[in-house]
Amino acid sequence: MNTYARLPVCFERGSGAWLWDAEGRRYLDALGGVAVCALGHAHPDITAAIRDQAGQLVHTSNLYQVRHQQTLGDRLTRLSGMDRAFFCNSGAEANEAAIKIARRYASGRNIAQPKIIVMEGSFHGRTLATLSATGNMKIQQGFGPLVEGFTRVPYNDVPAVEALSGDKSVVAVFVEPVQGEGGINIPAADYLAALRKLCDRNGWLLMLDEIQSGTGRTGRWFAFQHAAILPDVLTCAKALGNGVPIGACLARGAAAELLQPGSHGSTFGGNPLATRAALAVLDVIERDELLVRAAALGERMLAGFRKNLGKTSGVKAVRGCGLLLGIELDRDCGELVKLALAEGVLINVTAGRVIRLLPPYILTDAEADRIVEIVSALVQRFLGDVH
C-alpha cells in the first residue's frame, strides 16, 4: 500500500554508523532507523546472537516458558526499578498495553468512563487507541471515531494537569519524558517530579512512554532516571532490539498485577529470537559503557551545533538530551532530508520545522563532528546565511 513517501535510495549493507546503497555509495547514518539501531549496523555481537539463536529456536509461543524472555524481564525490571514486564513487538503495542493497564485500574476502582491525561504534541503510535492518545490531529484525520477517554493538556505545563485534580474519572497521566516526534521537546527539569507528586496525591498512575528516549539514548537507561523518580508504568521498544522487533511494557506496584492470564497477550511477543537479541543489546551497552558514551556524544554534538548555528538567522533553537537532538528552524524544512541524502548523511525532519538527529551510540568523535559540520552547512545554505 502507498503508506510511505520513500526516499530514492535502497541500502544493501551496513557497518557501524555507515550504510551503503545498491550503487556502492556510502552514507553516514544520523537517524539510526529512527532511534532503533543504537549500536549501529551489523554489530558483531548482535549478529552472533541472532545467528546462534536462529539455529536453535525462533518461536514456540507464550503457551510455554521462554527462558530468554524471563532473563530479559529480570534485567529490564532491575535496570528500571519496575516489578514486571509484558513483551510485545513494537512501541505502539507496548503503549496499548499501558492504556489497557490504566483501563483495568479504573475498572477496579469502579470508574465506568475513565480518562487518561495526555499531552499536546505527543506521539504514542498508530494503532487506534495510541493514535487517539497522540496529540497530532494530522495523523488522526480520517480515522474517526477515535477511542474515547483521553484528556489533552499542553506539554510541560504542570498547572494544566493540576487543574484536573478534581475530576474523579481521571486515572492516569501518560507522557513522554522527551517528546521525539513532537520536535525533540525537552520539559523543565522538575516536570516529571511534579507529575509524580500530582499522581501520588490523586491516586493516578504515572505512565511514561520511553519508546524513543529509553534504552540508553539520553545517557541513562531511561530518561526518567534523570529526574530521580519512578513511574508506575513504563514502555520501551526501538533501541531494545537494535532492529529486531521487540517492545516491552514494564510496571510496578499495583499496576504490575492488573494483567492476568486471559486479559492480554501476544503471539510473537517476547519470543526466543527477539529476547536473545535484546539481551545482547543490553550486554553491549553495559560492557562498552555506552550510557556514558551517549551522554558525552550528545554534549559534543549539541555544543558543535550551538557554536555553528547559534547566531544563524532562522534557527530558533538547538536542543538535545543525550543523542536525542533537534534543530528548530523558523520555517518548514522537509526538503533538507533530500539535500542531506545528497551529501551522504541520513537525517529526519519532524513537526515540519525540526531537524531530528538520532545517531547510534557507537559513533566515533570524527563521525559525530562530520554530522555536525555537514548538517550545519546544509542549514546555513538552506536559510541563505552562508558566511
Coordinates of N, CA, C and O in Angstrom, one line a residue, residues 6 18 40 73 77 83 108 119 155 159 169 213 262 271 288 306 313:
R6 N 8.7 7.2 0.2 CA 10.1 6.7 0.4 C 11.1 7.6 -0.4 O 10.8 8.2 -1.4
W18 N 27.6 3.4 9.3 CA 27.6 3.7 7.8 C 26.6 2.7 7.1 O 26.5 1.5 7.5
G40 N 24.4 0.7 15.9 CA 24.9 0.8 14.5 C 24.4 -0.5 13.8 O 23.6 -1.3 14.3
G73 N 13.3 -10.0 31.2 CA 12.4 -9.4 32.1 C 13.1 -9.1 33.4 O 12.9 -8.0 34.0
T77 N 13.6 -5.1 34.5 CA 13.0 -4.6 35.8 C 14.1 -4.2 36.8 O 13.9 -3.2 37.5
D83 N 8.6 -3.9 38.5 CA 8.4 -5.2 39.1 C 8.2 -6.3 38.0 O 8.6 -7.4 38.2
G108 N -11.1 -1.5 38.4 CA -11.0 -2.0 39.8 C -11.4 -0.9 40.8 O -11.7 -1.2 42.0
M119 N -0.7 14.6 26.3 CA -0.1 15.9 26.1 C -0.3 16.3 24.6 O -0.2 15.5 23.7
Y155 N 2.0 20.3 26.9 CA 3.2 19.6 27.4 C 4.0 20.6 28.3 O 3.9 21.8 28.0
P159 N 0.6 23.1 36.0 CA -0.7 23.7 36.4 C -1.9 23.1 35.6 O -3.0 22.9 36.1
S169 N -12.8 11.0 37.4 CA -12.7 10.0 36.3 C -11.3 9.8 35.8 O -11.0 8.9 35.0
S213 N 13.1 7.5 23.9 CA 14.1 8.0 24.8 C 14.7 7.0 25.6 O 15.8 7.2 26.3
G262 N -5.3 -14.4 30.3 CA -6.6 -14.1 29.5 C -6.9 -12.7 29.3 O -7.7 -12.4 28.4
N271 N 9.5 -13.6 21.9 CA 9.9 -14.9 21.5 C 11.4 -15.1 21.7 O 12.1 -14.1 21.9
D288 N 30.4 -1.9 27.1 CA 31.2 -0.8 26.4 C 30.9 0.5 27.0 O 31.3 1.5 26.5
R306 N 25.5 24.4 18.5 CA 25.2 25.7 19.0 C 26.3 26.7 18.6 O 26.1 27.8 18.4
S313 N 20.6 33.3 11.5 CA 19.2 33.8 11.4 C 18.3 32.7 10.8 O 18.6 32.1 9.8

